[in-house]
């Protein structure tokens, strides 16, 4: 469903991704782990079209999207749920959700997805008319995920959904991600909590200073001595 070929991405003189190649098959949960500054967020930002690669190719559904505009990439079903939540704090919960579906024509399908979000996160239903800035950190992450659902993703890029959240909220967020997969959404997950990511995903890539150094099904990586030493504190 998604392939990156030899992706080079940077900021000014700084080259961050130095030839990243990876793929995600339809129906999978794939995780990208790596230490701070390895280039995980940069990878997702490039896939969603917000950063132009210097070299390499991004293929989605068999079509080259390397130079396609971000809004068109979303329209095709590749949706990015960014780190730091990035919701509109001065708009209500309902307005945040509606805006995320702004590009969709089928109003009935949008209404169904709004119901779906409220079923997954009943607290957002209760707080529909509240300004998003008044929500707790966990509720804001739920809203960010709700916004991603409203964009009708077939492939969802998730950047650190557990960051700064209490364990119970993290549990809920991951239950919802698992539910989305059951509903047919494919997922590429960046997660600083490597232990969690390696329990949850089917396959993983390890990114170190802008290059993929390991990739395997997660049960194998959980037992890999290099991964255990570097990322699992074992
Ligand atoms: P983290 O877990 O800390 O978010 P990461 O693996 O997601 O790490 P990136 O955020 O992709 O890493 O950052 C990779 C490198 O690119 C870092 O050295 C960072 O300082 C640099 N970088 C990121 N964004 C920018 C930017 N907008 N301008 C300049 N340099 C940047």
Short mmCIF file of C-alpha atoms in Angstrom, two decimals, residues 7 9 34 36 40 63 88 104 108 110 119 128 133 141 148-149 158 171 180 182 192 194 200-202 213 231 234:
data_model
loop_
_atom_site.label_atom_id
_atom_site.label_comp_id
_atom_site.label_asym_id
_atom_site.label_seq_id
_atom_site.Cartn_x
_atom_site.Cartn_y
_atom_site.Cartn_z
CA UNK A 7 14.16 8.75 0.65
CA UNK A 9 14.95 14.55 3.36
CA UNK A 34 14.29 4.92 17.04
CA UNK A 36 15.17 11.07 19.69
CA UNK A 40 10.83 9.46 12.64
CA UNK A 63 0.97 5.80 -7.61
CA UNK A 88 -7.78 24.01 16.95
CA UNK A 104 -15.57 15.04 1.87
CA UNK A 108 -24.19 10.96 5.21
CA UNK A 110 -19.46 12.13 7.39
CA UNK A 119 -18.96 5.72 20.00
CA UNK A 128 -19.02 18.45 21.78
CA UNK A 133 -8.40 24.05 24.42
CA UNK A 141 -5.24 13.17 21.92
CA UNK A 148 -7.99 11.65 11.72
CA UNK A 149 -11.00 9.31 11.58
CA UNK A 158 0.29 8.15 13.83
CA UNK A 171 -4.62 1.85 26.94
CA UNK A 180 -9.56 1.01 13.54
CA UNK A 182 -10.27 -4.23 12.55
CA UNK A 192 8.71 6.55 21.63
CA UNK A 194 9.21 0.97 22.07
CA UNK A 200 1.21 -3.82 19.34
CA UNK A 201 2.51 -3.79 15.76
CA UNK A 202 2.95 -6.66 13.29
CA UNK A 213 19.22 -0.46 10.53
CA UNK A 231 15.21 0.36 23.21
CA UNK A 234 17.03 -5.03 28.97
#
